[in-house]
Coordinates of N, CA and C in Angstrom, one line a residue:
X1 N 56.9 7.3 -2.1 CA 56.5 8.6 -1.4 C 55.9 8.2 0.0
X2 N 56.3 8.9 1.0 CA 55.8 8.7 2.3 C 54.4 9.2 2.5
X3 N 53.7 8.7 3.5 CA 52.3 9.1 3.7 C 52.2 10.6 4.0
X4 N 53.2 11.1 4.7 CA 53.3 12.5 5.1 C 53.4 13.4 3.8
X5 N 54.3 12.9 2.9 CA 54.5 13.7 1.7 C 53.2 13.6 0.8
X6 N 52.6 12.5 0.7 CA 51.4 12.3 0.0 C 50.3 13.2 0.6
X7 N 50.2 13.3 1.9 CA 49.2 14.2 2.5 C 49.4 15.6 2.2
X8 N 50.7 16.1 2.2 CA 51.0 17.5 1.9 C 50.7 17.8 0.4
X9 N 51.1 16.9 -0.5 CA 50.8 17.0 -1.9 C 49.3 17.1 -2.1
X10 N 48.5 16.2 -1.4 CA 47.1 16.2 -1.5 C 46.5 17.6 -1.1
X11 N 47.0 18.1 0.0 CA 46.5 19.4 0.5 C 46.8 20.5 -0.5
X12 N 48.0 20.5 -1.1 CA 48.4 21.5 -2.1 C 47.5 21.4 -3.3
X13 N 47.3 20.3 -3.9 CA 46.4 20.1 -5.0 C 44.9 20.5 -4.7
X14 N 44.5 20.1 -3.5 CA 43.2 20.4 -3.0 C 43.0 22.0 -2.9
X15 N 44.0 22.7 -2.5 CA 43.9 24.1 -2.4 C 43.8 24.7 -3.9
X16 N 44.5 24.1 -4.8 CA 44.3 24.5 -6.2 C 42.9 24.3 -6.7
X17 N 42.3 23.2 -6.3 CA 40.9 22.9 -6.6 C 40.0 24.1 -6.1
X18 N 40.2 24.4 -4.9 CA 39.3 25.4 -4.2 C 39.5 26.8 -4.9
X19 N 40.8 27.2 -5.2 CA 41.0 28.5 -5.8 C 40.5 28.5 -7.3
X20 N 40.8 27.5 -8.0 CA 40.4 27.5 -9.4 C 38.9 27.4 -9.5
X21 N 38.2 26.6 -8.6 CA 36.8 26.5 -8.6 C 36.1 27.8 -8.3
X22 N 36.7 28.6 -7.3 CA 36.1 29.9 -7.0 C 36.2 30.8 -8.2
X23 N 37.4 30.8 -8.9 CA 37.6 31.7 -10.0 C 36.6 31.4 -11.1
X24 N 36.4 30.1 -11.4 CA 35.6 29.8 -12.6 C 34.1 29.9 -12.2
X25 N 33.7 29.4 -11.1 CA 32.3 29.3 -10.7 C 31.7 30.6 -10.1
X26 N 32.6 31.4 -9.5 CA 32.1 32.6 -8.8 C 32.6 33.9 -9.4
X27 N 33.9 34.0 -9.5 CA 34.4 35.3 -9.9 C 34.1 35.7 -11.4
X28 N 34.4 34.8 -12.3 CA 34.2 35.1 -13.7 C 32.7 35.4 -14.0
X29 N 31.8 34.5 -13.6 CA 30.4 34.9 -13.9 C 29.9 36.2 -13.3
X30 N 30.5 36.5 -12.1 CA 30.1 37.8 -11.4 C 30.5 39.0 -12.2
X31 N 31.6 38.8 -13.1 CA 32.1 39.9 -13.9 C 31.4 40.0 -15.2
X32 N 30.7 39.0 -15.6 CA 30.2 38.9 -17.0 C 28.7 38.8 -17.1
X33 N 28.1 37.9 -16.4 CA 26.7 37.6 -16.6 C 25.8 38.5 -15.8
X34 N 24.8 39.1 -16.5 CA 23.7 39.8 -16.0 C 22.4 39.1 -16.4
X35 N 21.8 38.3 -15.6 CA 20.8 37.4 -16.0 C 19.6 38.1 -16.6
X36 N 19.3 39.3 -16.1 CA 18.1 40.0 -16.6 C 18.4 41.0 -17.7
X37 N 19.6 41.0 -18.2 CA 20.0 41.9 -19.2 C 20.9 41.3 -20.2
X38 N 20.4 40.8 -21.3 CA 21.1 40.0 -22.3 C 22.1 40.9 -23.0
X39 N 21.7 42.2 -23.3 CA 22.6 43.1 -24.0 C 23.8 43.4 -23.2
X40 N 23.6 43.6 -21.9 CA 24.8 43.9 -21.0 C 25.7 42.7 -20.9
X41 N 25.1 41.5 -20.8 CA 25.9 40.3 -20.8 C 26.8 40.1 -22.0
X42 N 26.2 40.4 -23.2 CA 27.0 40.2 -24.4 C 28.1 41.3 -24.5
X43 N 27.8 42.5 -24.1 CA 28.8 43.5 -24.0 C 29.9 43.2 -23.1
X44 N 29.6 42.6 -21.9 CA 30.6 42.2 -21.0 C 31.4 41.0 -21.6
X45 N 30.8 40.1 -22.3 CA 31.5 39.0 -23.0 C 32.5 39.6 -24.0
X46 N 32.1 40.5 -24.8 CA 33.0 41.1 -25.8 C 34.1 41.9 -25.1
X47 N 33.8 42.6 -24.1 CA 34.9 43.5 -23.4 C 35.8 42.6 -22.6
X48 N 35.3 41.5 -22.1 CA 36.1 40.6 -21.2 C 36.3 39.2 -21.7
X49 N 36.4 39.1 -23.1 CA 36.6 37.8 -23.7 C 37.8 37.0 -23.1
X50 N 38.9 37.7 -22.9 CA 40.1 37.1 -22.4 C 39.8 36.4 -21.0
X51 N 39.1 37.2 -20.1 CA 38.7 36.7 -18.8 C 37.8 35.5 -18.9
X52 N 36.9 35.6 -19.8 CA 35.9 34.5 -20.0 C 36.7 33.2 -20.5
X53 N 37.6 33.3 -21.5 CA 38.3 32.2 -21.9 C 39.2 31.6 -20.8
X54 N 39.8 32.5 -20.0 CA 40.7 32.1 -18.9 C 39.8 31.3 -17.9
X55 N 38.6 31.8 -17.7 CA 37.7 31.0 -16.8 C 37.4 29.6 -17.3
X56 N 37.2 29.4 -18.6 CA 37.0 28.1 -19.2 C 38.3 27.2 -18.9
X57 N 39.5 27.8 -19.3 CA 40.7 27.0 -19.1 C 41.0 26.6 -17.6
X58 N 40.8 27.6 -16.7 CA 41.0 27.3 -15.3 C 39.9 26.4 -14.8
X59 N 38.7 26.5 -15.3 CA 37.6 25.5 -14.9 C 38.0 24.1 -15.3
X60 N 38.5 23.9 -16.5 CA 38.9 22.5 -16.9 C 40.0 22.0 -16.0
X61 N 41.0 22.9 -15.8 CA 42.1 22.5 -14.9 C 41.6 22.1 -13.5
X62 N 40.6 22.9 -13.1 CA 40.0 22.6 -11.7 C 39.6 21.1 -11.6
X63 N 38.9 20.6 -12.7 CA 38.4 19.3 -12.6 C 39.5 18.2 -12.8
X64 N 40.6 18.6 -13.5 CA 41.8 17.8 -13.5 C 42.4 17.7 -12.1
X65 N 42.5 18.8 -11.5 CA 43.0 18.8 -10.1 C 42.1 18.0 -9.2
X66 N 40.8 18.2 -9.4 CA 39.8 17.5 -8.5 C 40.0 16.0 -8.6
X67 N 40.1 15.5 -9.9 CA 40.3 14.0 -10.1 C 41.6 13.6 -9.5
X68 N 42.7 14.4 -9.6 CA 44.0 14.1 -9.0 C 43.8 14.0 -7.5
X69 N 43.1 14.9 -6.9 CA 42.9 14.8 -5.4 C 42.2 13.5 -5.0
X70 N 41.2 13.1 -5.8 CA 40.5 11.9 -5.4 C 41.4 10.7 -5.4
X71 N 42.3 10.6 -6.4 CA 43.3 9.5 -6.4 C 44.3 9.6 -5.3
X72 N 44.8 10.8 -5.0 CA 45.7 11.0 -3.9 C 45.1 10.6 -2.6
X73 N 43.8 11.0 -2.4 CA 43.1 10.7 -1.2 C 42.9 9.2 -1.1
X74 N 42.7 8.5 -2.2 CA 42.6 7.0 -2.1 C 43.9 6.4 -1.6
X75 N 45.0 6.9 -2.2 CA 46.3 6.4 -1.7 C 46.5 6.7 -0.2
X76 N 46.0 7.8 0.2 CA 46.2 8.2 1.6 C 45.3 7.5 2.6
X77 N 44.1 7.2 2.1 CA 43.0 6.7 3.1 C 42.5 5.3 2.8
X78 N 43.0 4.6 1.8 CA 42.5 3.3 1.5 C 42.7 2.2 2.6
X79 N 43.8 2.5 3.4 CA 44.0 1.5 4.5 C 43.0 1.6 5.6
X80 N 42.2 2.7 5.7 CA 41.2 2.9 6.7 C 40.0 1.9 6.3
X81 N 39.6 2.0 5.0 CA 38.5 1.1 4.5 C 38.6 1.2 3.0
X82 N 39.1 0.1 2.4 CA 39.4 0.2 0.9 C 38.1 0.3 0.1
X83 N 37.0 -0.4 0.5 CA 35.8 -0.3 -0.2 C 35.2 1.1 -0.2
X84 N 35.2 1.7 1.0 CA 34.7 3.1 1.1 C 35.6 4.0 0.3
X85 N 36.9 3.8 0.3 CA 37.8 4.6 -0.5 C 37.5 4.5 -2.0
X86 N 37.2 3.3 -2.5 CA 36.9 3.1 -3.9 C 35.6 3.8 -4.2
X87 N 34.6 3.8 -3.3 CA 33.3 4.5 -3.5 C 33.6 6.0 -3.6
X88 N 34.5 6.5 -2.8 CA 34.8 7.9 -2.8 C 35.3 8.3 -4.2
X89 N 36.3 7.6 -4.7 CA 36.9 7.9 -6.0 C 35.9 7.8 -7.1
X90 N 35.1 6.7 -7.1 CA 34.1 6.5 -8.2 C 33.1 7.7 -8.2
X91 N 32.6 8.1 -7.1 CA 31.6 9.2 -7.0 C 32.3 10.5 -7.4
X92 N 33.5 10.7 -7.1 CA 34.2 11.9 -7.5 C 34.5 11.9 -9.0
X93 N 34.9 10.7 -9.5 CA 35.3 10.6 -10.9 C 34.2 10.8 -11.9
X94 N 33.0 10.3 -11.5 CA 31.8 10.4 -12.4 C 31.5 11.8 -12.8
X95 N 31.7 12.8 -11.9 CA 31.4 14.1 -12.2 C 32.4 14.8 -13.1
X96 N 33.6 14.3 -13.3 CA 34.6 15.0 -14.0 C 34.3 15.1 -15.5
X97 N 34.0 14.0 -16.2 CA 33.7 14.1 -17.7 C 32.5 14.9 -17.9
X98 N 31.5 14.8 -17.1 CA 30.3 15.6 -17.2 C 30.6 17.1 -17.1
X99 N 31.4 17.4 -16.1 CA 31.7 18.8 -15.9 C 32.6 19.4 -17.0
X100 N 33.5 18.6 -17.5 CA 34.4 19.1 -18.5 C 33.6 19.3 -19.8
X101 N 32.7 18.3 -20.1 CA 31.9 18.4 -21.4 C 31.0 19.6 -21.3
X102 N 30.6 20.0 -20.1 CA 29.7 21.1 -19.9 C 30.4 22.4 -20.4
X103 N 31.7 22.4 -20.5 CA 32.4 23.6 -20.9 C 32.2 23.9 -22.4
X104 N 31.9 22.8 -23.2 CA 31.6 23.1 -24.6 C 30.5 24.1 -24.8
X105 N 29.5 24.1 -23.9 CA 28.4 25.1 -23.9 C 29.0 26.5 -23.8
X106 N 29.9 26.7 -22.9 CA 30.5 28.0 -22.7 C 31.3 28.4 -24.0
X107 N 32.0 27.5 -24.7 CA 32.7 27.8 -25.9 C 31.7 28.1 -27.0
X108 N 30.5 27.5 -27.0 CA 29.5 27.8 -28.0 C 29.0 29.2 -27.9
X109 N 29.0 29.8 -26.7 CA 28.7 31.2 -26.4 C 29.6 32.1 -27.2
X110 N 30.9 31.8 -27.2 CA 31.8 32.6 -27.9 C 31.6 32.5 -29.4
X111 N 31.2 31.3 -29.9 CA 30.9 31.2 -31.3 C 29.8 32.1 -31.8
X112 N 28.8 32.2 -30.9 CA 27.6 33.1 -31.2 C 27.9 34.6 -31.3
X113 N 28.9 35.0 -30.6 CA 29.3 36.4 -30.6 C 30.5 36.7 -31.4
X114 N 30.9 35.7 -32.2 CA 32.1 35.8 -33.0 C 32.0 36.7 -34.3
X115 N 30.7 36.9 -34.7 CA 30.5 37.7 -35.9 C 30.8 36.9 -37.2
X116 N 30.8 35.6 -37.1 CA 31.1 34.7 -38.2 C 30.0 34.8 -39.3
X117 N 30.4 34.5 -40.5 CA 29.4 34.7 -41.7 C 28.2 33.8 -41.5
X118 N 28.3 32.6 -40.9 CA 27.2 31.8 -40.7 C 26.1 32.3 -39.7
X119 N 26.5 33.4 -39.1 CA 25.5 34.0 -38.1 C 24.7 35.2 -38.7
X120 N 25.0 35.5 -40.0 CA 24.5 36.7 -40.5 C 23.0 36.7 -40.7
X121 N 22.3 35.5 -40.7 CA 20.9 35.4 -40.8 C 20.2 35.5 -39.5
X122 N 21.0 35.6 -38.4 CA 20.4 35.7 -37.1 C 20.3 37.2 -36.7
X123 N 19.2 37.6 -36.1 CA 19.1 39.0 -35.7 C 19.8 39.2 -34.4
X124 N 20.0 40.4 -34.0 CA 20.7 40.7 -32.7 C 19.9 40.1 -31.5
X125 N 18.6 40.2 -31.6 CA 17.7 39.7 -30.5 C 17.9 38.1 -30.5
X126 N 17.9 37.5 -31.6 CA 18.1 36.0 -31.6 C 19.4 35.6 -31.0
X127 N 20.4 36.3 -31.4 CA 21.8 36.0 -30.8 C 21.8 36.2 -29.3
X128 N 21.2 37.3 -28.8 CA 21.1 37.6 -27.4 C 20.3 36.4 -26.7
X129 N 19.2 36.0 -27.3 CA 18.4 35.0 -26.7 C 19.2 33.7 -26.6
X130 N 19.9 33.3 -27.7 CA 20.6 32.1 -27.7 C 21.8 32.1 -26.7
X131 N 22.5 33.2 -26.6 CA 23.6 33.4 -25.7 C 23.1 33.1 -24.2
X132 N 22.0 33.7 -23.9 CA 21.4 33.6 -22.5 C 21.0 32.1 -22.3
X133 N 20.4 31.5 -23.3 CA 20.0 30.1 -23.2 C 21.2 29.2 -23.0
X134 N 22.3 29.5 -23.7 CA 23.5 28.6 -23.5 C 24.1 28.8 -22.1
X135 N 24.1 30.1 -21.7 CA 24.6 30.3 -20.3 C 23.7 29.6 -19.3
X136 N 22.4 29.7 -19.5 CA 21.5 29.0 -18.6 C 21.7 27.5 -18.7
X137 N 22.0 26.9 -19.9 CA 22.2 25.5 -20.1 C 23.5 25.1 -19.3
X138 N 24.5 25.9 -19.3 CA 25.7 25.6 -18.6 C 25.4 25.6 -17.1
X139 N 24.6 26.6 -16.6 CA 24.2 26.6 -15.2 C 23.4 25.4 -14.8
X140 N 22.6 25.0 -15.7 CA 21.8 23.8 -15.4 C 22.7 22.5 -15.3
X141 N 23.7 22.5 -16.1 CA 24.7 21.4 -16.0 C 25.4 21.4 -14.7
X142 N 25.7 22.5 -14.2 CA 26.3 22.6 -12.9 C 25.4 22.2 -11.8
X143 N 24.1 22.6 -12.0 CA 23.1 22.2 -11.0 C 22.9 20.7 -11.0
X144 N 23.0 20.0 -12.1 CA 22.8 18.5 -12.1 C 24.0 17.8 -11.5
X145 N 25.2 18.3 -11.9 CA 26.4 17.5 -11.5 C 26.8 17.7 -10.0
X146 N 26.1 18.7 -9.4 CA 26.4 19.0 -8.0 C 26.0 17.8 -7.1
X147 N 25.1 16.9 -7.6 CA 24.8 15.7 -6.8 C 26.0 14.9 -6.5
X148 N 26.9 14.8 -7.5 CA 28.2 14.0 -7.3 C 29.2 14.8 -6.4
X149 N 29.1 16.2 -6.5 CA 30.0 17.0 -5.7 C 29.6 16.7 -4.2
X150 N 28.4 16.4 -4.0 CA 27.9 16.1 -2.6 C 28.2 14.7 -2.2
X151 N 27.8 13.7 -3.1 CA 27.8 12.3 -2.7 C 29.2 11.8 -2.3
X152 N 30.3 12.3 -3.0 CA 31.6 11.8 -2.7 C 32.1 12.2 -1.3
X153 N 31.5 13.3 -0.8 CA 31.9 13.8 0.5 C 31.5 12.8 1.7
X154 N 30.5 12.0 1.4 CA 30.1 11.1 2.5 C 31.1 10.0 2.8
X155 N 31.6 9.3 1.8 CA 32.7 8.4 2.1 C 34.0 9.1 2.4
X156 N 34.2 10.2 1.8 CA 35.4 11.0 2.2 C 35.4 11.4 3.6
X157 N 34.3 11.9 4.1 CA 34.1 12.4 5.4 C 34.3 11.2 6.4
X158 N 33.7 10.1 6.1 CA 33.9 8.9 6.9 C 35.3 8.5 7.1
X159 N 36.0 8.4 5.9 CA 37.4 8.1 6.0 C 38.3 9.1 6.7
X160 N 38.0 10.4 6.6 CA 38.7 11.4 7.3 C 38.4 11.3 8.8
X161 N 37.2 11.0 9.2 CA 36.8 10.8 10.6 C 37.6 9.7 11.2
X162 N 37.8 8.6 10.5 CA 38.4 7.4 11.0 C 39.9 7.4 10.8
X163 N 40.4 8.4 10.1 CA 41.8 8.3 9.7 C 42.8 8.4 10.8
X164 N 42.5 9.2 11.9 CA 43.5 9.3 13.0 C 44.4 10.5 12.8
X165 N 44.5 11.1 11.6 CA 45.4 12.2 11.4 C 44.7 13.4 10.8
X166 N 43.4 13.3 10.5 CA 42.5 14.5 10.2 C 41.6 14.7 11.3
X167 N 41.4 15.9 11.8 CA 40.5 16.2 12.9 C 39.1 15.6 12.6
X168 N 38.5 15.0 13.7 CA 37.2 14.4 13.5 C 36.1 15.4 13.1
X169 N 36.3 16.7 13.5 CA 35.2 17.6 13.2 C 35.2 18.0 11.7
X170 N 36.4 17.8 11.1 CA 36.4 18.0 9.6 C 35.7 16.9 8.9
X171 N 35.9 15.7 9.4 CA 35.2 14.5 8.9 C 33.7 14.7 9.0
X172 N 33.3 15.1 10.1 CA 31.8 15.4 10.3 C 31.3 16.5 9.4
X173 N 32.1 17.5 9.2 CA 31.7 18.6 8.3 C 31.6 18.1 6.9
X174 N 32.5 17.3 6.5 CA 32.4 16.7 5.1 C 31.1 15.9 4.9
X175 N 30.8 15.1 5.9 CA 29.6 14.2 5.8 C 28.4 15.1 5.8
X176 N 28.3 16.1 6.7 CA 27.2 17.0 6.7 C 27.1 17.8 5.3
X177 N 28.3 18.1 4.8 CA 28.3 18.8 3.5 C 27.7 18.0 2.4
X178 N 27.8 16.7 2.5 CA 27.2 15.8 1.5 C 25.7 16.1 1.4
X179 N 25.1 16.2 2.6 CA 23.6 16.4 2.6 C 23.2 17.8 2.2
X180 N 24.1 18.7 2.4 CA 23.9 20.1 1.9 C 23.8 20.2 0.4
X181 N 24.8 19.5 -0.2 CA 24.8 19.5 -1.7 C 23.6 18.8 -2.3
X182 N 23.3 17.6 -1.6 CA 22.2 16.9 -2.1 C 20.9 17.7 -2.0
X183 N 20.8 18.4 -0.9 CA 19.6 19.3 -0.7 C 19.4 20.3 -1.8
X184 N 20.6 20.9 -2.2 CA 20.5 21.9 -3.3 C 20.2 21.2 -4.6
X185 N 20.7 20.0 -4.8 CA 20.4 19.2 -6.1 C 18.9 19.0 -6.1
X186 N 18.3 18.5 -5.0 CA 16.9 18.2 -5.0 C 16.1 19.4 -5.2
X187 N 16.5 20.5 -4.5 CA 15.8 21.8 -4.7 C 15.9 22.3 -6.2
X188 N 17.0 22.1 -6.8 CA 17.2 22.6 -8.2 C 16.3 21.8 -9.1
X189 N 16.3 20.5 -9.0 CA 15.5 19.6 -9.9 C 14.0 19.6 -9.6
X190 N 13.7 19.5 -8.4 CA 12.3 19.2 -8.0 C 11.5 20.4 -7.5
X191 N 12.2 21.2 -6.7 CA 11.6 22.4 -6.2 C 12.3 23.7 -6.6
X192 N 12.3 24.0 -7.9 CA 13.0 25.2 -8.4 C 12.6 26.5 -7.8
X193 N 11.4 26.6 -7.3 CA 10.9 27.9 -6.8 C 11.3 28.1 -5.3
X194 N 11.9 27.0 -4.7 CA 12.3 27.1 -3.3 C 13.7 27.7 -3.2
X195 N 13.9 28.8 -2.5 CA 15.2 29.4 -2.4 C 15.9 28.9 -1.1
X196 N 16.7 27.9 -1.3 CA 17.4 27.3 -0.1 C 18.5 28.3 0.4
X197 N 18.6 28.4 1.7 CA 19.7 29.3 2.3 C 21.1 28.8 2.0
X198 N 22.0 29.7 1.7 CA 23.3 29.3 1.3 C 24.1 28.6 2.4
X199 N 23.7 28.8 3.7 CA 24.4 28.3 4.8 C 24.3 26.7 4.9
X200 N 23.4 26.2 4.1 CA 23.3 24.7 4.1 C 24.5 24.1 3.5
X201 N 25.2 24.8 2.6 CA 26.5 24.3 2.1 C 27.7 24.7 2.8
X202 N 27.5 25.4 3.9 CA 28.7 25.8 4.7 C 29.5 24.6 5.3
X203 N 28.9 23.6 5.8 CA 29.7 22.5 6.3 C 30.6 21.9 5.2
X204 N 30.1 21.8 4.0 CA 31.0 21.3 2.9 C 32.2 22.2 2.7
X205 N 32.0 23.5 2.7 CA 33.1 24.5 2.6 C 34.1 24.4 3.7
X206 N 33.5 24.3 4.9 CA 34.4 24.2 6.1 C 35.2 22.9 6.0
X207 N 34.5 21.8 5.7 CA 35.2 20.5 5.6 C 36.3 20.4 4.5
X208 N 35.9 20.9 3.3 CA 36.9 20.8 2.2 C 38.1 21.7 2.4
X209 N 37.8 23.0 2.7 CA 38.9 23.9 2.8 C 39.7 23.6 4.0
X210 N 39.0 23.2 5.1 CA 39.8 22.9 6.3 C 40.6 21.6 6.1
X211 N 40.1 20.6 5.5 CA 40.9 19.4 5.2 C 42.1 19.7 4.3
X212 N 41.8 20.5 3.3 CA 42.9 20.9 2.4 C 44.1 21.6 3.1
X213 N 43.7 22.5 3.9 CA 44.7 23.3 4.7 C 45.4 22.4 5.7
X214 N 44.6 21.6 6.4 CA 45.2 20.7 7.4 C 46.3 19.8 6.8
X215 N 45.9 19.1 5.7 CA 46.8 18.2 5.0 C 48.1 18.9 4.5
X216 N 47.9 20.1 4.0 CA 49.0 20.9 3.4 C 50.0 21.3 4.5
X217 N 49.4 21.8 5.7 CA 50.3 22.3 6.7 C 50.7 21.2 7.7
X218 N 49.8 20.3 8.0 CA 50.2 19.3 9.1 C 50.6 17.9 8.5
X219 N 50.2 17.6 7.3 CA 50.5 16.3 6.8 C 49.8 15.2 7.7
X220 N 50.6 14.1 8.0 CA 50.1 13.1 8.8 C 50.9 13.0 10.1
X221 N 51.8 14.0 10.3 CA 52.7 13.9 11.5 C 52.0 14.0 12.8
X222 N 50.9 14.7 12.8 CA 50.3 14.9 14.1 C 49.7 13.7 14.9
X223 N 49.2 12.7 14.1 CA 48.4 11.8 14.8 C 48.7 10.4 14.6
X224 N 47.8 9.5 14.7 CA 48.1 8.1 15.0 C 48.1 7.3 13.7
X225 N 48.9 7.7 12.7 CA 48.9 6.9 11.5 C 49.5 5.5 11.7
X226 N 50.4 5.4 12.7 CA 50.9 4.0 13.0 C 49.9 3.1 13.4
X227 N 48.9 3.6 14.2 CA 47.8 2.7 14.7 C 47.0 2.1 13.6
X228 N 47.0 2.8 12.4 CA 46.2 2.3 11.3 C 47.0 1.4 10.4
X229 N 48.2 1.6 10.3 CA 49.1 0.8 9.3 C 49.9 -0.2 10.0
X230 N 50.2 -0.1 11.3 CA 51.0 -1.1 11.9 C 52.5 -0.8 11.6
X231 N 52.8 0.3 11.0 CA 54.2 0.6 10.7 C 54.7 1.6 11.8
X232 N 56.0 1.6 11.9 CA 56.5 2.4 13.0 C 56.7 3.9 12.6
X233 N 56.9 4.1 11.3 CA 57.2 5.5 11.0 C 56.9 5.8 9.5
X234 N 55.6 6.1 9.3 CA 55.1 6.4 8.0 C 55.1 7.9 7.7
X235 N 55.4 8.7 8.8 CA 55.2 10.1 8.6 C 56.6 10.8 8.5
X236 N 57.6 10.1 8.2 CA 58.9 10.7 8.1 C 59.0 11.3 6.7

């Protein structure tokens, strides 16, 4: 497979990561969870169980796509600096099993509202409380794993900046995005009462979405891949 084809494939899978991540992490919770109203949340779960289950399935696929992107990027960028490329993949890969295991908590929520016989000794209030605790537990898992969602962007951004075929401003955005995610992790764990502004994570969004679209549309044809590989035509 040529570098140009690899780049376009990487961009395509990366777009899938963005879309599936938005669906699972933003859209589905916005349709179901009401943090200050357990009864409304359970009613939404019952009425939208199919959407909730789809969110779990799409979320798991998201992390499969994410791991795939990391390995495709390694193939694309390892000639820039192999050690940095290895660090990028390792930091990305660490988050995947943690994130996927976290979905067991979301499935436990469905078990609690299933009406199974083993739940008959629990009152409605107890079920509501446990459902909200599990949803909060899942949210806490996301809060913890975001440290790796940030850290992998630093080597990725460096490689993108040095690549010669990804615009340098996207590489800078990725590296800045690393610190944005780390700031949110630190705030979540150490300063939970501090409400950090969402724009801190904007560079990460710009860098990731921009890089995904750039690779999908432009591949490596635009720029100086030959200067990095010494080959005459890797973009064919």
